[in-house]
Amino acid sequence: MISFNTLLSSWWYHVAPMSFLHFVPQAYTFDLCLKWKEFAVLAKQGSLVLLFKIKKAKRFNERKCLQNAMAAWCSWVEVQKKTQAVAMERLHEFVSRGRLKLTFAAWCSFTKDSRRIKEVLKRLNAEGWNEISSKLKGGCIISAVNIDILLKIFRYLNVRDLLNCAEVCCEWKSFIQSGQLWSRINFSVEKEWLGDNTVQQILRNYRTIVIHLNLRGCTSLNWPSFQSISECKNLQELNISECVHVTDMMVQKILKGCSFLLYLNLSKTHVTDKTLKELFRNCLNLQYLSLAYCNRVTDEGFLCLAKEKVCYNLIYLDLSGCTQMTVNGFMSISAGCRLLREVVINDMPTLSDKCVLALIDGCPSLSAISLLGVPHLSNATLEAIVENTSLDTFRLQGNNQLTDVSWQALCRSSRDLRWLHIAECPRLTDASLKSFATLKHLQHLNVSLCSRVGDVGIQYLIESSSCTLRELDISHSRTTDRSVMRILQNLCNLEHLNLSYCEQLTDLCLEWFGGSSIRSLDISGCNIQDRGLALLEGVQLKKLALAGCVRITDAGIEVLCKNVRCLEHMDVSHCAALTEQAIRAISFYCRGLSTLQMAGCPKMTDLAIHILTSGSVSLRELDISGCLLLTDRTVDYLQTSCPWLSSIRMVFCKGISKFAAMRLKSHVQFWEHNNDDPRYHLGTW
């Protein structure tokens, strides 16, 4: 049963509010609604503010967490760096200890060998050479060595050393004078020491044995020496080039006695047409003839080739610099030398199209033609050459008339081309390189000084090439780093690359050389810096040219030599920032260095030469031209520490006196020195 209180509470909760609103005025109800609306708006705005504060607090919390994480990561990195530094220090210590052990072991081995040698020498002195030699065959120690080994050893000696060895004992004299060492005689390396008496004695003693004779540049020899050459009846090869005292009478005397000549070099002599007439009548088996820069030779000397049909076995002819030759002379050669295979006509500015056409008209066997320094040949002439011959070697330089049409015709007709040298031809463009890519046997390509060759042409060459190229010269072109990347990625057999004076190349191009087959690299005059040299790692370079790279410093050379230790030829000429520190690195790391060119390095001192001669035991050729701080002490270092030095160039060395420089002249094959002021405006010496 429901109580009264329960009923009263229910009424008050459900019915009283309705009754109250019934009695409330209408205006008061409207105000109440407005206040309720304002309260709702304020409540909503408060919730939005609260939500914004919550998001802001959340972002602050996230940023704080990231800062804490970053601080923790930085502390971890610091710990790792310290740990790595300690590990590297221990590793360097371990490596240094290992190197010291190896060095000590090598020193111990060397010491033992030295001690053993000293003991042997003491025993020899004690027992005496006679008693030791009596135990060997023939009573001399030389008789215990195989004769083939002896021949190999003695053939390394020049004429002067052989004559000195013949005076050691009777055994040595009999072996040296047996004649086996005198079939090849090279007097050119001893031209400063030779005289007529020595040459006469040697040639008369071995006149029946001498087959090859080289007298290049022997200007001190006169008539008696050349008269004795004519007694060598079996002589087959003779080189008397650069002998300015040679006359027609001397050569005619030789030709009458040496009728079996196969090779004759008369370049840079004063012979005339009389010599040629006698030559063609006596030496019917002649195969190789060089008349380069014989300015007195004219068409008349070759007339007998067409009339008498002599010297028909000639396969090589060099007429470079014979500016008096005209069409008639080339017609005579064409008529008499039908078997001619290779012809060299360099430095002939007067050579015309008619001369070349007359030559190739009667020489169908021509396979090699060299036309360096011939500016007047036209497209029609080149097309006639490729139509009448089958070339495998073609050289041309300094021609501004030949266009892409000619090179396309050359590639269509001469599919077996292996050697193509086209330098300083400004009308050659990228389209020609697309034609060169069709030559599947091409091994050597030179398009240097062709200013219109760029990345597009290189791309044509690379995409269609069969990877047979071994030598590529694109110096003085518009090549960029992208082309170098393509070359190294596609030409896997390339060994020699010349990029000198390609001004658009940077350090990035050297990044692609790692693991390549490049053995010779020329980047002279490029914008290469130390960081670029550091990228040359894992490259088995034998030859490197850095001439004119003015941004290279000692640090770059040191890193380079550490990474590339097999260098044999190096050119750092005109690298003005280099000092003796660079030479120290070269001498220490590149033990097999045989050629060094450091001309125009003004900071080099005598200390640099001392360091170089102490470490580079294989040094053969050295160029120190323009090193103004060098003095006579440099000559002392070279004379005492470089016994194998064969070539020295000391041009514009004001600190080296003439008297000191002359001391080296008798010890080397090539010597050049003067005290003139360096001509910096020329760029090179």
XYZ file of C-alpha atoms in Angstrom:
685
model
C 0.000 0.000 0.000
C 1.435 3.468 -1.102
C 1.926 5.944 1.693
C 0.941 9.619 1.664
C 4.524 10.811 1.711
C 5.349 8.828 -1.424
C 2.403 10.359 -3.283
C 3.404 13.843 -2.206
C 6.967 13.370 -3.410
C 5.829 12.127 -6.804
C 3.500 15.037 -7.301
C 6.168 17.529 -6.380
C 8.635 15.970 -8.854
C 6.286 15.594 -11.876
C 3.392 18.014 -11.570
C 4.755 20.974 -9.580
C 7.197 22.173 -12.266
C 4.451 22.321 -14.884
C 2.212 24.211 -12.526
C 5.004 26.614 -11.705
C 5.674 27.403 -15.370
C 1.991 27.971 -15.860
C 1.996 30.703 -13.299
C 5.449 32.236 -14.401
C 5.181 35.302 -16.640
C 6.140 34.940 -20.348
C 8.880 37.676 -20.256
C 10.632 35.994 -17.431
C 10.665 32.752 -19.430
C 12.331 34.487 -22.390
C 15.083 35.943 -20.176
C 15.662 32.582 -18.704
C 16.150 31.068 -22.156
C 18.638 33.741 -23.104
C 20.642 33.155 -19.974
C 20.552 29.441 -20.607
C 21.831 30.018 -24.140
C 24.654 32.236 -22.892
C 25.559 29.620 -20.346
C 25.625 26.929 -23.052
C 27.852 29.066 -25.326
C 30.244 29.789 -22.468
C 30.344 26.135 -21.570
C 31.130 25.222 -25.208
C 33.876 27.859 -25.419
C 35.326 26.570 -22.186
C 35.425 23.074 -23.569
C 37.235 24.335 -26.715
C 39.796 26.208 -24.620
C 40.261 23.142 -22.522
C 40.742 21.007 -25.647
C 43.337 23.488 -27.014
C 45.198 23.413 -23.696
C 45.135 19.627 -23.747
C 46.632 19.550 -27.293
C 49.267 22.109 -26.336
C 50.182 20.075 -23.285
C 50.385 16.986 -25.464
C 52.739 18.668 -27.966
C 54.900 19.956 -25.128
C 55.059 16.473 -23.689
C 56.044 14.982 -27.082
C 58.743 17.650 -27.630
C 60.083 16.999 -24.161
C 60.206 13.274 -24.860
C 62.042 13.896 -28.153
C 64.542 16.167 -26.412
C 65.166 13.532 -23.799
C 65.553 10.862 -26.503
C 67.936 13.121 -28.489
C 70.015 13.799 -25.393
C 70.170 10.074 -24.696
C 71.154 9.338 -28.330
C 73.872 12.030 -28.309
C 75.337 10.624 -25.139
C 75.267 7.151 -26.710
C 77.014 8.482 -29.840
C 79.693 10.119 -27.718
C 80.263 6.859 -25.916
C 80.468 4.985 -29.209
C 82.907 7.521 -30.657
C 85.118 7.215 -27.625
C 84.909 3.431 -27.839
C 85.730 3.522 -31.561
C 88.632 5.911 -30.990
C 90.040 3.611 -28.356
C 89.579 0.632 -30.682
C 91.263 2.456 -33.598
C 94.126 3.466 -31.354
C 94.568 -0.129 -30.273
C 94.306 -1.290 -33.905
C 96.943 1.241 -35.034
C 99.122 0.126 -32.184
C 98.664 -3.489 -33.233
C 99.433 -2.689 -36.891
C 102.466 -0.626 -35.920
C 103.683 -3.459 -33.751
C 103.206 -5.859 -36.671
C 105.098 -3.551 -39.031
C 107.898 -3.237 -36.541
C 108.073 -7.001 -36.303
C 108.196 -7.338 -40.090
C 110.814 -4.601 -40.348
C 112.880 -6.191 -37.645
C 112.584 -9.608 -39.307
C 113.654 -8.134 -42.650
C 116.540 -6.368 -40.973
C 117.599 -9.618 -39.298
C 117.447 -11.438 -42.634
C 119.445 -8.692 -44.320
C 121.979 -8.784 -41.505
C 122.352 -12.557 -41.806
C 122.839 -12.273 -45.561
C 125.403 -9.533 -45.128
C 127.247 -11.587 -42.518
C 127.180 -14.627 -44.810
C 128.566 -12.573 -47.707
C 131.327 -11.187 -45.521
C 132.258 -14.697 -44.436
C 132.386 -15.867 -48.042
C 134.572 -12.914 -49.000
C 136.879 -13.584 -46.068
C 137.124 -17.236 -47.090
C 137.902 -16.240 -50.657
C 140.610 -13.902 -49.481
C 142.015 -16.583 -47.222
C 142.030 -19.407 -49.757
C 142.864 -17.248 -52.739
C 141.111 -16.905 -56.065
C 143.450 -19.285 -57.789
C 142.563 -22.185 -55.512
C 138.814 -21.504 -55.870
C 138.990 -21.139 -59.644
C 140.991 -24.355 -59.932
C 137.996 -26.222 -58.541
C 135.850 -24.840 -61.385
C 135.945 -25.787 -65.032
C 138.485 -23.976 -67.127
C 140.222 -22.394 -64.152
C 137.890 -19.293 -64.075
C 134.682 -18.641 -62.224
C 132.988 -17.524 -65.451
C 133.316 -21.045 -66.856
C 130.940 -22.319 -64.160
C 128.066 -20.188 -65.556
C 125.852 -21.350 -68.397
C 126.717 -19.671 -71.687
C 123.096 -18.590 -72.335
C 122.992 -16.847 -68.963
C 126.298 -15.137 -69.709
C 124.956 -13.857 -73.030
C 121.891 -12.394 -71.318
C 124.072 -10.716 -68.706
C 126.595 -9.213 -71.120
C 123.929 -7.983 -73.517
C 122.815 -5.500 -70.882
C 126.201 -3.783 -71.193
C 127.012 -1.078 -73.682
C 130.028 -1.037 -75.970
C 132.301 0.769 -73.557
C 131.554 -1.642 -70.706
C 132.131 -4.645 -72.953
C 135.560 -3.347 -73.929
C 136.410 -2.838 -70.256
C 135.232 -6.354 -69.372
C 137.453 -7.786 -72.092
C 140.467 -6.529 -70.136
C 139.566 -8.407 -66.928
C 141.143 -11.747 -67.838
C 141.776 -14.046 -70.768
C 138.590 -16.010 -70.165
C 136.420 -12.897 -70.335
C 138.314 -11.588 -73.341
C 137.883 -14.786 -75.311
C 134.173 -14.950 -74.491
C 133.496 -11.282 -75.372
C 135.519 -11.464 -78.574
C 133.829 -14.688 -79.672
C 131.389 -12.608 -81.684
C 128.082 -13.661 -80.144
C 127.655 -10.228 -78.521
C 128.435 -8.150 -81.594
C 125.612 -8.951 -83.994
C 123.752 -5.878 -82.659
C 125.861 -2.772 -82.023
C 124.341 0.414 -80.643
C 126.838 3.264 -80.751
C 124.191 5.950 -80.168
C 124.269 5.547 -76.361
C 128.042 6.148 -76.397
C 128.146 8.969 -78.937
C 129.889 11.386 -76.555
C 132.717 8.951 -75.943
C 133.152 7.305 -79.343
C 135.916 8.124 -81.765
C 136.866 6.983 -85.241
C 139.609 4.679 -83.974
C 137.278 2.757 -81.667
C 134.568 2.361 -84.307
C 137.080 1.247 -86.912
C 138.622 -1.359 -84.630
C 135.277 -2.840 -83.562
C 133.761 -2.955 -87.062
C 136.860 -4.478 -88.638
C 137.104 -7.166 -85.959
C 133.433 -8.164 -86.297
C 132.610 -7.104 -89.852
C 131.290 -10.545 -90.794
C 129.055 -10.760 -87.710
C 127.462 -7.301 -87.489
C 123.831 -7.343 -88.636
C 122.307 -4.352 -86.827
C 124.200 -1.068 -86.482
C 122.886 2.104 -84.836
C 124.869 5.342 -85.244
C 122.065 7.791 -84.537
C 123.363 11.205 -83.555
C 127.044 10.220 -83.685
C 128.176 13.578 -85.037
C 131.821 13.072 -84.058
C 132.421 10.286 -86.606
C 134.108 11.047 -89.907
C 135.097 9.330 -93.165
C 137.238 6.488 -91.662
C 134.329 5.211 -89.566
C 131.866 5.185 -92.447
C 134.430 3.540 -94.700
C 134.713 0.674 -92.206
C 130.904 0.267 -92.272
C 131.131 -0.630 -95.960
C 133.219 -3.686 -95.016
C 130.275 -5.204 -93.079
C 128.963 -7.276 -95.970
C 126.179 -8.933 -93.963
C 124.750 -5.703 -92.542
C 120.941 -5.663 -92.708
C 119.902 -2.704 -90.567
C 121.664 0.671 -90.514
C 120.621 3.843 -88.692
C 122.707 6.947 -89.382
C 119.974 9.489 -88.662
C 120.927 12.897 -87.213
C 124.540 12.448 -88.394
C 124.902 15.938 -89.807
C 128.413 15.287 -91.172
C 127.227 12.497 -93.471
C 127.678 13.297 -97.155
C 126.584 11.641 -100.379
C 130.025 10.163 -100.889
C 129.985 8.469 -97.470
C 126.555 6.932 -97.979
C 127.389 5.789 -101.504
C 130.492 4.037 -100.181
C 128.372 2.213 -97.615
C 125.708 1.228 -100.144
C 128.237 -0.297 -102.518
C 129.589 -2.576 -99.811
C 126.313 -3.352 -97.993
C 124.000 -4.546 -100.731
C 121.870 -6.715 -98.406
C 120.422 -3.832 -96.444
C 116.793 -4.260 -95.412
C 116.479 -1.243 -93.112
C 118.012 2.194 -93.711
C 117.359 5.359 -91.730
C 118.779 8.565 -93.259
C 116.470 11.019 -91.503
C 117.778 14.498 -90.637
C 120.880 14.169 -92.811
C 122.079 16.246 -95.771
C 121.892 13.547 -98.438
C 120.690 14.503 -101.917
C 119.230 12.809 -104.988
C 122.623 11.252 -105.821
C 122.391 9.083 -102.734
C 118.869 7.956 -103.646
C 119.903 6.898 -107.137
C 122.782 4.837 -105.769
C 120.531 3.401 -103.081
C 117.822 2.178 -105.425
C 120.370 0.583 -107.789
C 122.391 -1.286 -105.152
C 119.938 -2.235 -102.388
C 117.322 -4.173 -104.310
C 116.001 -5.918 -101.190
C 115.440 -2.735 -99.181
C 112.163 -2.844 -97.236
C 112.360 0.108 -94.824
C 113.530 3.596 -95.833
C 113.325 6.788 -93.825
C 114.160 10.117 -95.476
C 112.399 12.259 -92.892
C 113.460 15.917 -92.934
C 116.017 15.406 -95.720
C 115.343 18.819 -97.223
C 117.600 18.323 -100.247
C 115.672 15.373 -101.637
C 113.590 16.214 -104.747
C 111.561 14.414 -107.395
C 114.681 13.612 -109.401
C 115.898 11.128 -106.813
C 112.824 8.926 -107.341
C 112.767 8.967 -111.149
C 114.762 5.742 -111.383
C 112.002 3.951 -109.478
C 109.644 4.434 -112.408
C 112.195 3.971 -115.199
C 114.325 1.055 -113.985
C 111.749 -0.736 -111.777
C 114.200 -1.143 -108.887
C 113.655 -1.446 -105.129
C 110.282 -3.102 -105.685
C 110.355 -4.760 -102.217
C 109.958 -1.469 -100.348
C 107.099 -1.704 -97.829
C 107.771 1.335 -95.559
C 108.630 4.885 -96.649
C 108.951 8.026 -94.518
C 109.012 11.337 -96.423
C 108.145 13.661 -93.538
C 109.394 17.204 -94.016
C 110.585 16.647 -97.622
C 108.988 19.870 -98.801
C 110.572 19.801 -102.281
C 108.566 16.751 -103.317
C 105.846 17.373 -105.925
C 103.327 15.322 -107.878
C 105.999 13.905 -110.193
C 107.946 12.426 -107.308
C 104.869 10.722 -105.865
C 103.988 9.351 -109.304
C 107.464 7.787 -109.521
C 107.043 6.189 -106.097
C 103.644 4.864 -107.086
C 105.031 3.317 -110.255
C 108.069 1.674 -108.648
C 106.831 0.638 -105.177
C 103.757 -1.447 -105.833
C 104.141 -3.369 -102.548
C 104.248 -0.274 -100.349
C 102.227 -0.880 -97.168
C 102.977 2.082 -94.912
C 103.776 5.656 -95.865
C 104.502 8.580 -93.534
C 104.176 12.116 -94.930
C 104.093 14.308 -91.832
C 104.846 18.031 -91.619
C 104.197 18.664 -95.320
C 102.228 21.920 -95.534
C 102.765 21.948 -99.322
C 101.207 18.521 -99.850
C 98.206 18.767 -102.169
C 95.364 16.476 -103.138
C 97.078 15.596 -106.434
C 100.168 14.292 -104.609
C 98.149 11.945 -102.433
C 96.003 10.748 -105.313
C 99.088 10.038 -107.411
C 100.587 7.968 -104.598
C 97.569 5.789 -103.820
C 96.832 5.208 -107.503
C 99.640 2.659 -107.841
C 99.890 1.357 -104.253
C 96.872 -0.890 -103.659
C 98.558 -2.621 -100.699
C 98.652 0.490 -98.523
C 97.362 -0.289 -95.027
C 98.839 2.571 -92.972
C 98.970 6.277 -93.830
C 100.212 9.129 -91.655
C 99.409 12.728 -92.640
C 100.167 14.739 -89.517
C 100.506 18.442 -90.189
C 98.916 18.318 -93.655
C 96.257 21.078 -93.672
C 95.112 21.165 -97.311
C 93.550 17.753 -97.945
C 89.892 17.820 -98.980
C 86.952 15.462 -98.539
C 87.328 14.122 -102.086
C 90.913 13.039 -101.401
C 90.026 11.154 -98.238
C 87.155 9.419 -100.001
C 89.556 8.392 -102.789
C 91.991 7.006 -100.203
C 89.402 4.788 -98.548
C 88.068 3.570 -101.897
C 91.479 2.466 -103.211
C 93.047 1.077 -100.027
C 92.190 -1.161 -97.102
C 93.455 0.748 -94.079
C 94.106 -0.510 -90.573
C 96.027 2.610 -89.435
C 95.242 6.216 -90.299
C 96.756 9.348 -88.784
C 95.820 12.919 -89.597
C 96.329 16.159 -87.691
C 95.886 19.866 -88.245
C 93.278 19.731 -91.024
C 90.389 22.215 -91.033
C 88.733 21.112 -94.273
C 87.609 17.538 -93.655
C 84.042 17.205 -92.392
C 81.869 14.424 -90.958
C 81.087 13.189 -94.472
C 84.695 12.106 -94.967
C 84.916 10.288 -91.651
C 81.663 8.460 -92.337
C 83.048 7.298 -95.693
C 86.247 6.164 -93.964
C 84.303 4.060 -91.471
C 82.134 2.509 -94.169
C 85.076 1.393 -96.307
C 87.739 0.572 -93.706
C 86.012 -1.802 -91.320
C 89.330 -3.250 -90.079
C 90.711 0.016 -88.743
C 92.664 -0.556 -85.536
C 94.485 2.760 -85.100
C 92.725 6.072 -85.768
C 94.448 9.363 -84.940
C 92.430 12.481 -85.841
C 93.737 15.421 -83.842
C 93.167 19.139 -84.249
C 90.372 18.796 -86.788
C 87.891 21.521 -85.801
C 85.144 20.430 -88.231
C 84.848 16.976 -86.696
C 81.664 16.740 -84.597
C 79.798 14.236 -82.448
C 78.270 12.658 -85.562
C 81.698 11.335 -86.562
C 82.076 9.548 -83.237
C 78.833 7.750 -83.978
C 80.492 6.439 -87.157
C 83.649 5.447 -85.267
C 81.526 3.254 -83.015
C 80.868 0.938 -85.978
C 84.573 -0.014 -86.152
C 84.552 -3.299 -84.261
C 88.353 -3.747 -84.254
C 89.317 -0.211 -83.205
C 91.934 -0.228 -80.427
C 93.363 3.308 -80.510
C 91.331 6.496 -80.960
C 92.673 10.039 -80.709
C 90.265 12.958 -81.185
C 92.212 15.494 -79.150
C 91.958 19.209 -79.879
C 88.603 18.648 -81.599
C 86.641 21.396 -79.891
C 83.219 20.247 -81.128
C 83.399 16.825 -79.496
C 81.284 16.578 -76.336
C 79.160 14.301 -74.187
C 76.780 13.401 -77.006
C 79.587 12.066 -79.183
C 81.071 10.098 -76.310
C 77.650 8.572 -75.657
C 77.382 7.512 -79.314
C 80.839 5.970 -79.137
C 80.171 4.084 -75.916
C 76.724 2.731 -76.718
C 77.701 1.165 -80.046
C 81.321 0.257 -79.314
C 82.380 -3.366 -78.928
C 84.694 -2.626 -75.978
C 87.873 -3.211 -78.001
C 89.330 0.242 -77.308
C 92.574 0.181 -75.370
C 93.690 3.801 -75.859
C 91.452 6.872 -75.911
C 92.550 10.503 -76.177
C 89.812 13.144 -75.835
C 91.967 15.950 -74.468
C 90.998 19.607 -75.048
C 87.348 18.652 -75.576
C 84.004 19.566 -73.940
C 83.849 16.311 -72.007
C 82.186 16.307 -68.572
C 82.099 13.938 -65.591
C 79.122 12.067 -67.058
C 81.163 11.018 -70.114
C 84.010 9.776 -67.953
C 81.536 7.675 -65.978
C 80.203 6.124 -69.188
C 83.694 5.441 -70.521
C 84.813 3.607 -67.409
C 81.574 1.628 -67.072
C 81.478 0.394 -70.671
C 85.069 0.228 -71.988
C 86.316 -2.544 -69.742
C 89.557 -3.109 -71.738
C 90.659 0.535 -71.770
C 94.231 0.948 -70.488
C 95.283 4.456 -71.577
C 93.038 7.499 -71.106
C 93.964 11.117 -71.831
C 91.626 13.748 -70.348
C 94.106 16.606 -70.217
C 92.785 20.165 -70.372
C 89.114 19.150 -70.278
C 88.108 22.182 -68.259
C 84.634 20.914 -67.336
C 85.933 17.894 -65.419
C 85.826 17.950 -61.610
C 86.878 15.710 -58.739
C 83.739 13.590 -59.174
C 85.053 12.040 -62.400
C 87.844 10.290 -60.459
C 85.303 8.429 -58.321
C 84.640 5.945 -61.143
C 88.238 4.808 -61.614
C 88.157 2.349 -58.722
C 88.601 -1.214 -59.999
C 89.028 -0.109 -63.639
C 91.627 -1.433 -66.085
C 93.255 1.985 -66.577
C 97.059 1.841 -66.446
C 97.886 5.296 -67.827
C 95.930 8.464 -66.969
C 96.544 12.071 -68.017
C 94.462 14.729 -66.243
C 96.865 17.616 -66.753
C 95.297 21.062 -66.681
C 91.987 19.864 -65.194
C 90.215 21.328 -62.150
C 91.355 18.507 -59.897
C 91.926 19.016 -56.160
C 93.209 16.918 -53.263
C 89.832 15.316 -52.558
C 89.738 14.062 -56.134
C 93.120 12.371 -55.813
C 91.873 10.642 -52.661
C 89.243 8.876 -54.804
C 91.908 7.095 -56.866
C 91.875 3.982 -54.746
C 92.113 0.454 -56.081
C 93.568 1.575 -59.432
C 96.709 -0.144 -60.741
C 98.101 2.990 -62.372
C 101.563 2.824 -63.899
C 101.607 6.334 -65.368
C 99.922 9.492 -64.063
C 100.184 13.058 -65.376
C 99.046 15.948 -63.154
C 100.894 18.776 -64.886
C 99.283 22.163 -64.416
C 96.879 21.072 -61.654
C 97.616 24.123 -59.506
C 95.130 23.227 -56.756
C 96.927 20.047 -55.750
C 98.937 20.232 -52.515
C 101.315 17.999 -50.579
C 98.417 16.370 -48.705
C 96.779 15.242 -51.945
C 100.015 13.753 -53.286
C 100.584 11.886 -50.023
C 97.098 10.328 -50.079
C 97.526 9.457 -53.750
C 100.853 7.717 -53.229
C 99.455 5.734 -50.298
C 96.613 4.427 -52.458
C 98.535 3.983 -55.738
C 101.964 2.566 -54.929
C 102.727 0.953 -58.283
C 103.380 4.240 -60.123
C 106.363 4.147 -62.498
C 105.919 7.437 -64.392
C 104.666 10.629 -62.752
C 104.353 14.220 -63.973
C 103.695 16.991 -61.435
C 105.127 19.833 -63.521
C 103.831 23.332 -62.748
C 102.061 22.236 -59.558
C 103.251 25.354 -57.768
C 101.996 24.388 -54.288
C 104.127 21.229 -53.977
C 107.151 21.118 -51.669
C 109.635 18.509 -50.485
C 106.818 16.885 -48.461
C 105.243 15.703 -51.711
C 108.577 14.334 -52.901
C 108.968 12.566 -49.576
C 105.641 10.777 -50.103
C 106.525 9.872 -53.707
C 109.921 8.532 -52.699
C 108.605 6.545 -49.718
C 105.511 4.933 -51.224
C 106.343 4.650 -54.962
C 109.470 2.519 -54.823
C 109.317 1.511 -58.484
C 109.247 5.075 -59.844
C 111.477 5.391 -62.923
C 110.384 8.741 -64.424
C 109.560 11.954 -62.564
C 108.820 15.331 -64.129
C 108.665 18.197 -61.651
C 109.465 21.152 -63.888
C 108.156 24.537 -62.808
C 107.763 23.716 -59.100
C 109.235 26.868 -57.511
C 109.188 25.563 -53.902
C 111.466 22.570 -54.532
C 114.836 22.732 -52.784
C 117.968 20.596 -52.610
C 116.365 18.693 -49.727
C 113.655 17.417 -52.100
C 116.292 15.996 -54.473
C 118.147 14.446 -51.541
C 114.933 12.731 -50.365
C 114.138 11.594 -53.899
C 117.546 10.075 -54.601
C 117.590 8.340 -51.220
C 114.311 6.496 -51.743
C 113.772 6.082 -55.496
C 116.414 3.530 -56.392
C 114.858 2.873 -59.835
C 114.880 6.482 -61.063
C 115.916 6.697 -64.737
C 114.544 10.028 -66.002
C 114.244 13.331 -64.143
C 113.108 16.809 -65.194
C 113.788 19.634 -62.723
C 113.578 22.541 -65.163
C 112.510 25.858 -63.677
C 113.149 24.854 -60.041
C 114.874 28.088 -59.076
C 115.890 27.092 -55.519
C 118.071 24.164 -56.601
C 121.830 24.568 -56.333
C 124.985 22.606 -57.165
C 124.255 20.327 -54.225
C 121.478 18.777 -56.333
C 124.082 17.604 -58.826
C 126.075 16.004 -56.016
C 123.022 14.049 -54.835
C 122.231 12.860 -58.352
C 125.805 11.860 -59.061
C 126.314 9.873 -55.864
C 122.868 8.341 -55.280
C 121.440 7.787 -58.796
C 123.854 5.544 -60.723
C 121.095 4.376 -63.101
C 119.992 7.863 -64.149
C 119.906 8.052 -67.958
C 118.131 11.351 -68.635
C 118.331 14.689 -66.823
C 116.800 18.033 -67.822
C 117.857 21.184 -65.962
C 116.599 24.027 -68.136
C 116.217 27.470 -66.509
C 117.922 26.328 -63.298
C 119.661 29.560 -62.292
C 121.138 28.073 -59.126
C 122.945 25.190 -60.859
C 126.218 26.259 -62.408
C 127.446 25.076 -65.793
C 130.517 23.501 -64.241
C 128.468 21.386 -61.824
C 125.957 20.343 -64.487
C 128.737 19.174 -66.816
C 129.727 16.527 -64.290
C 126.489 14.657 -65.043
C 126.828 14.800 -68.805
C 129.146 11.815 -69.091
C 126.917 9.640 -66.874
C 123.617 10.019 -68.748
C 122.360 9.479 -72.276
C 120.288 12.665 -72.434
C 121.482 15.886 -70.809
C 120.162 19.437 -71.063
C 121.008 22.486 -68.987
C 121.067 26.282 -69.102
C 121.030 29.200 -66.666
C 118.533 31.383 -68.534
C 115.632 33.123 -66.833
C 112.475 31.023 -66.868
C 109.912 32.141 -69.392
C 106.747 31.831 -67.369
C 104.635 33.329 -70.117
C 105.232 30.209 -72.242
C 103.647 27.934 -69.648
C 105.998 24.999 -70.299
C 109.645 24.435 -71.023
